[in-house]
Coordinates of C-alpha atoms and ligand atoms in Angstrom, one line a residue:
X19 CA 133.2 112.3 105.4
X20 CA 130.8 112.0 108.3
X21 CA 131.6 109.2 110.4
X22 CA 127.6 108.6 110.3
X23 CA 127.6 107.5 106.6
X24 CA 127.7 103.4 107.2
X25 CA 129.3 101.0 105.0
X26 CA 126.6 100.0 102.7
X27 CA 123.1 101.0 101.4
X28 CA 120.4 99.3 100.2
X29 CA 119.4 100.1 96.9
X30 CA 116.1 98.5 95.3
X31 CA 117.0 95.8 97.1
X32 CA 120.7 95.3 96.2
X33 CA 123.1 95.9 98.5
X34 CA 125.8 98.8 97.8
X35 CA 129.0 100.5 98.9
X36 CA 127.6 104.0 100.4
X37 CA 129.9 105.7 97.8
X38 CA 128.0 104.0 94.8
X39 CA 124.4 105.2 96.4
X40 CA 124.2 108.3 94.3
X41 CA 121.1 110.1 92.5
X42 CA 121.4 112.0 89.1
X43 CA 120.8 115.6 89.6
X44 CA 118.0 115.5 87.0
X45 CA 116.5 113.3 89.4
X46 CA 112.9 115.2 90.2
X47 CA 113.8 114.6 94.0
X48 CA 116.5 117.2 93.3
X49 CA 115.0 120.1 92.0
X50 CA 111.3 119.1 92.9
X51 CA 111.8 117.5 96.8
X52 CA 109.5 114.7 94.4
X53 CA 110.5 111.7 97.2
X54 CA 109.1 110.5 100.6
X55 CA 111.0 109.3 103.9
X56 CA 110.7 107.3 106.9
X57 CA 113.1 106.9 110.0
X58 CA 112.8 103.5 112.1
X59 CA 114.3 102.9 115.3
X60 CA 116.2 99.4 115.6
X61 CA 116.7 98.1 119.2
X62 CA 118.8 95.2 120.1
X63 CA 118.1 94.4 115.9
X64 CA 114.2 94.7 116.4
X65 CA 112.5 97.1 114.2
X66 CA 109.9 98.7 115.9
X67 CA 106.8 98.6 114.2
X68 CA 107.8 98.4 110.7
X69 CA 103.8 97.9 109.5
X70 CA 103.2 101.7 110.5
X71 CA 106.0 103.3 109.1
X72 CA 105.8 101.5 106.3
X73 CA 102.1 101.7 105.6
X74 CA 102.7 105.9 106.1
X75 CA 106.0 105.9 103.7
X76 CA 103.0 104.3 101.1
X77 CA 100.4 106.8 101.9
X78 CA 102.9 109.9 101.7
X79 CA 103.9 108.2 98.2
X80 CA 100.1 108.0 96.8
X81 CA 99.7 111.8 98.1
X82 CA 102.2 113.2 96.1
X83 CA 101.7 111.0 93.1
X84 CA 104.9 109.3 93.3
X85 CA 104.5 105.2 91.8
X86 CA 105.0 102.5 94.5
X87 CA 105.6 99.4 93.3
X88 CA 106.8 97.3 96.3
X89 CA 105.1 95.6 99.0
X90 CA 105.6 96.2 103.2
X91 CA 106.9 92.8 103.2
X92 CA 109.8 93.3 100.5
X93 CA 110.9 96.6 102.2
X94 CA 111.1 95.4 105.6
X95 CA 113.6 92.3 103.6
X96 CA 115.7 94.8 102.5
X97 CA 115.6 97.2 105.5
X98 CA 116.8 93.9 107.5
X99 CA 119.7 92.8 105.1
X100 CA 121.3 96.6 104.8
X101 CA 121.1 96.3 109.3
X102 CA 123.0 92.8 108.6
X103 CA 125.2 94.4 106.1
X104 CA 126.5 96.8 108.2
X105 CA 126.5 94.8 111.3
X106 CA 123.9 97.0 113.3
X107 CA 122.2 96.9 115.8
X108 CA 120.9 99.8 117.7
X109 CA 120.1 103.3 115.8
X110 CA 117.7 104.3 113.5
X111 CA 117.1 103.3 109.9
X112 CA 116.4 105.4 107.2
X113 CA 114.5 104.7 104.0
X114 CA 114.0 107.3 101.0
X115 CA 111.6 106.3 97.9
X116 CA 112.2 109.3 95.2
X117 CA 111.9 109.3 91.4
X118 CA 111.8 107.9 89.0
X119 CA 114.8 108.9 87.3
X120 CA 114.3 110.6 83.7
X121 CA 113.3 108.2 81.4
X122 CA 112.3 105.9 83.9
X123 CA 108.9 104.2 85.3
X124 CA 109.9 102.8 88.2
X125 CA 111.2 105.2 91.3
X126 CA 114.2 104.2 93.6
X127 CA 113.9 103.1 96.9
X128 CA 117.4 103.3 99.5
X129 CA 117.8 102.4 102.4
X130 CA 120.1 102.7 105.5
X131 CA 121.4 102.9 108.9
X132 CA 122.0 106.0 111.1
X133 CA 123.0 106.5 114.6
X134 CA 120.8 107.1 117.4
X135 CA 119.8 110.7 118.5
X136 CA 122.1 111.2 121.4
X137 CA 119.7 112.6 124.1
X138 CA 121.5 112.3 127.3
X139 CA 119.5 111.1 130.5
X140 CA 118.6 114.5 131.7
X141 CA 116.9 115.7 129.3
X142 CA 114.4 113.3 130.0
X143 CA 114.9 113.8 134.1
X144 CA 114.8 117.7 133.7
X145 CA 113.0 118.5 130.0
X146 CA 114.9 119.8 127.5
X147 CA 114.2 123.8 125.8
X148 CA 112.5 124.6 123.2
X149 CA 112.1 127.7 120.5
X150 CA 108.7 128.1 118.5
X151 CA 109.4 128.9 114.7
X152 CA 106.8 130.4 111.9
X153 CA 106.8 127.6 109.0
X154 CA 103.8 125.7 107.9
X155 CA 105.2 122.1 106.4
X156 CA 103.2 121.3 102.1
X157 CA 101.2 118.7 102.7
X158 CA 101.6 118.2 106.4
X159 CA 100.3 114.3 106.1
X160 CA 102.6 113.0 104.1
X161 CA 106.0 112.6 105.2
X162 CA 107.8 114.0 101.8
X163 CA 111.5 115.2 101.2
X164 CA 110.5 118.8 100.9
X165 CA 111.7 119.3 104.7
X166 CA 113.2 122.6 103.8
X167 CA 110.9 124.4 107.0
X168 CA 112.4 121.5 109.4
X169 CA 115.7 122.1 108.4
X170 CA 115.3 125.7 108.6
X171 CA 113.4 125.6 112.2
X172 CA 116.2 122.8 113.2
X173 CA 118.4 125.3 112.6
X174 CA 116.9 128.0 114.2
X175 CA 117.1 125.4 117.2
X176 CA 120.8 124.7 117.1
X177 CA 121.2 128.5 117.0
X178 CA 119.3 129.1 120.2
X179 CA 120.5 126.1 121.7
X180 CA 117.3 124.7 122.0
X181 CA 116.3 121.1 121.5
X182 CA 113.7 121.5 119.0
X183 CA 112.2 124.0 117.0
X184 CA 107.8 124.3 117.3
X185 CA 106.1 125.0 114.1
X186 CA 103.8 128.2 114.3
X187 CA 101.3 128.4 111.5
X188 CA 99.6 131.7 109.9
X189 CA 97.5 131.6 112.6
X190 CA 100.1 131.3 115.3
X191 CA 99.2 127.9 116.6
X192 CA 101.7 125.7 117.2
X193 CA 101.2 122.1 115.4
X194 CA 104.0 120.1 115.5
X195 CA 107.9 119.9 116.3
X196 CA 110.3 120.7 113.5
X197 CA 111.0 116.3 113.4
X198 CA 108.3 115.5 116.8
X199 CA 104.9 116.1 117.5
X200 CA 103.9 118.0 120.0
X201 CA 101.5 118.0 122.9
X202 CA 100.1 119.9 125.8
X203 CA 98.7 119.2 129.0
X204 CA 95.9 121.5 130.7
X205 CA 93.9 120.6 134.3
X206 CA 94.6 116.9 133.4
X207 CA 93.7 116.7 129.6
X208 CA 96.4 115.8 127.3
X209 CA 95.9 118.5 123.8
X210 CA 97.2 117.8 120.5
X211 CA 96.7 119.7 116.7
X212 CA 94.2 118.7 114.5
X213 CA 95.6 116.0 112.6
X214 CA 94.8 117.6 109.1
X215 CA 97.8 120.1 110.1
X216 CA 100.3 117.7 111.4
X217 CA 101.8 114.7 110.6
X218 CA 100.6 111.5 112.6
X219 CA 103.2 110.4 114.5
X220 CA 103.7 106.4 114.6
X221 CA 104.8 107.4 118.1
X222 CA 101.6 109.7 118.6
X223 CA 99.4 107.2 117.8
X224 CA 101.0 105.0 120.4
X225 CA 101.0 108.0 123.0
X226 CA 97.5 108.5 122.0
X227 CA 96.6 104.9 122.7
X228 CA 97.9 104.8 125.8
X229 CA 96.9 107.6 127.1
X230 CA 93.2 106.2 126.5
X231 CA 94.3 103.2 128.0
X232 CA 95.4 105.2 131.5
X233 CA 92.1 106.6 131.6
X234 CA 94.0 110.7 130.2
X235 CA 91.4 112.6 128.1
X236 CA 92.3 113.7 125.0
X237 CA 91.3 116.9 122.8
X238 CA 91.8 118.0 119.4
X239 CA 92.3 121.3 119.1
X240 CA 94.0 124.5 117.6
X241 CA 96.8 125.4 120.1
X242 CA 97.4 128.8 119.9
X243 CA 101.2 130.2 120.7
X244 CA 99.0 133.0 123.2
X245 CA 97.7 130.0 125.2
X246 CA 101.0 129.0 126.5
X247 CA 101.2 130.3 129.8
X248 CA 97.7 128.0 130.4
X249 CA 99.4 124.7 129.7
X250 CA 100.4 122.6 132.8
X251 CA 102.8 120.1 131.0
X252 CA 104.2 119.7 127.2
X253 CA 106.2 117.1 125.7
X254 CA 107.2 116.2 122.5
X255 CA 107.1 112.2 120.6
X256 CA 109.1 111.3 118.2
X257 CA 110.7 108.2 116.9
X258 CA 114.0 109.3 117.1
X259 CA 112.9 110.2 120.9
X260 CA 110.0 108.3 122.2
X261 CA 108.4 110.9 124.6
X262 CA 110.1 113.6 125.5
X263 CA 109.5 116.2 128.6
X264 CA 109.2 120.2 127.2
X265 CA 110.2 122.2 130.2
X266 CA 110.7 126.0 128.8
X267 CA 109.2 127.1 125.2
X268 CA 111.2 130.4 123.7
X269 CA 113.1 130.8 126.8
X270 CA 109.7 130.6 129.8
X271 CA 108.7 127.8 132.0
X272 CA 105.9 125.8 130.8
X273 CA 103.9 125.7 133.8
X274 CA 106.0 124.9 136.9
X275 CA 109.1 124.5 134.7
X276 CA 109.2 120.6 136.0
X277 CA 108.5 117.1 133.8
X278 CA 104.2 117.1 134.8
X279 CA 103.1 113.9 136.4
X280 CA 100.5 113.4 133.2
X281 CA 103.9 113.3 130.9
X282 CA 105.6 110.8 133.2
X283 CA 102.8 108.5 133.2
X284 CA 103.2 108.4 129.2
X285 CA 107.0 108.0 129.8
X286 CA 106.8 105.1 131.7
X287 CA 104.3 103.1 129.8
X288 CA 105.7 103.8 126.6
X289 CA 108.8 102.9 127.9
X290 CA 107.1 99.6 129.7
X291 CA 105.7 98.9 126.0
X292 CA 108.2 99.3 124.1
X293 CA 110.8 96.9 126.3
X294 CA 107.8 94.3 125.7
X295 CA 108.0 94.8 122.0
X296 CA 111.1 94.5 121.7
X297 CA 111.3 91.1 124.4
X298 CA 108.2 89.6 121.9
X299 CA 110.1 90.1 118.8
X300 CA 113.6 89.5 120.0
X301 CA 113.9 85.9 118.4
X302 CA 110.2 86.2 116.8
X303 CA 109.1 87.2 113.6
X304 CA 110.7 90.5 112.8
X305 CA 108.3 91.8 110.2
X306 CA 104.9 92.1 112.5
X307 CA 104.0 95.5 114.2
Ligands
PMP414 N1 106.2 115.5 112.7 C1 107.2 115.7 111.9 C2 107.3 116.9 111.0 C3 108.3 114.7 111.9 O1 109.3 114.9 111.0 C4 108.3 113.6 112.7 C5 109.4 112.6 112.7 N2 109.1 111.6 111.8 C6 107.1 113.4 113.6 C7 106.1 114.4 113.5 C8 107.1 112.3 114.5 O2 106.7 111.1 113.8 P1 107.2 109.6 114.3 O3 106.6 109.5 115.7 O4 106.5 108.7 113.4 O5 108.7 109.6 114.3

């Protein structure tokens, strides 16, 4: 067994071995990918805002149809008692709402720990390499279990030894990372997918505020694959990642084949925000954003 599964799962709010966290394989989620997800990151046993991830693992439920009957509140209970549980800390935490079982009304909501991504210093000091991949994800919005493209372009990653894997759509535009969203930079304005094709990134939005804060104009646009050579700087944001520097896409520098100044100026304030988030809800009230 991995040595990632953790000691106990939340499960509608009780508290379970990992081994008794099982779903029926007449479960819709099975056959049908009929759930949604979110991952959290945890930091020194702050969750970092919980609100947004929750209020999207709510809207990706209503857009597929699937019944929701908890509140933000409850959820961010339990996704505190299964960190207590299994003693964590620091990592991510995972939480899967998928159902109802047959026969049932109400769906099943679990909940977990996971490990941090392991992204070693570097990668953020030198960019890290990625490959673009054709796969369009249903439903880009809503965050739902049918991640069979991302697992596919993921893979397609590993293979090349790339870090991530960029989504090409029909009309070979790039929109998002296979688990990141992605963003270029070109003669100082930062470019991003329209967000009808993507999913909206808690960590985007952040980026995106921030970069309106630093005075960095922003555009929504298609970002066609042909355009690459044109782009100054890319990065990727994710939560698993916060922001991360793209140096090479399908084995060619982007631009001088260095971290741009623009991306390092969204490094540091995310990172300088994020340190104060976690400082203002160290001993605070864990369930604001
Ligand atoms: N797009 C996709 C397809 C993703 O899986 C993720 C990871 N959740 C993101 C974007 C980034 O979203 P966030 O910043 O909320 O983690």
């Amino acid at each position: 067994m991995s040595t990632k599964i953790p000691k106990f799962v939340c499960r509608n709010g009780e508290i379970v071995p990992s081994d008794e966290a099982t779903v029926s394989v007449f479960n819709p989620a099975v056959f049908s990918a009929f759930g949604v997800y979110e991952t959290l990151l945890v930091w020194d046993d702050v969750i970092f805002h919980p609100a947004e991830h929750l209020n999207r693992l709510w809207r990706s439920a209503i857009a597929i149809g699937l019944p929701f009957p908890w509140g933000a509140e409850e959820i961010v209970v339990w996704l505190s008692q299964v960190k207590e549980a299994n003693e964590f800390h620091r990592g991510r935490l995972k939480v899967i709402v998928i159902g109802p079982p047959p026969g049932e009304d109400s769906p099943l909501c679990f909940s977990w720990p996971w490990p941090e991504m392991e992204i070693p210093e570097r990668a953020y000091e030198a960019g890290v390499s990625t490959i673009t991949f054709k796969a369009t994800r249903f439903m880009p919005q809503a965050k739902t279990m049918n991640t069979l493209p991302n697992l596919m372009a993921k893979n397609a990653a590993r293979a090349s030894n790339a870090h991530e894997a960029l989504l090409v759509n029909f009309r070979e535009e790039i929109t998002e990372g296979a688990t990141s969203n992605f963003f270029a930079v070109r003669e100082g304005k930062l470019l991003h997918a329209p967000e009808n094709e993507i999913l909206t990134g808690v960590t985007m939005s952040l980026v995106l505020e921030m970069a309106k804060r630093l005075g960095i104009p922003v555009e929504e646009t298609p970002l066609p694959a042909d355009q690459i050579e044109s782009w100054d700087e890319t990065f990727i944001t994710s939560t698993s990642r916060k922001v991360l520097p793209v140096t090479s896409i399908d084995g060619k520098p982007v631009g001088d084949g260095k971290v741009g100044e623009i991306t390092q100026a969204l490094m540091a304030e995310f990172e300088r925000e994020f340190e104060a988030y976690i400082q203002a809800h160290k001993e605070g009230d864990e369930s604001g954003s």
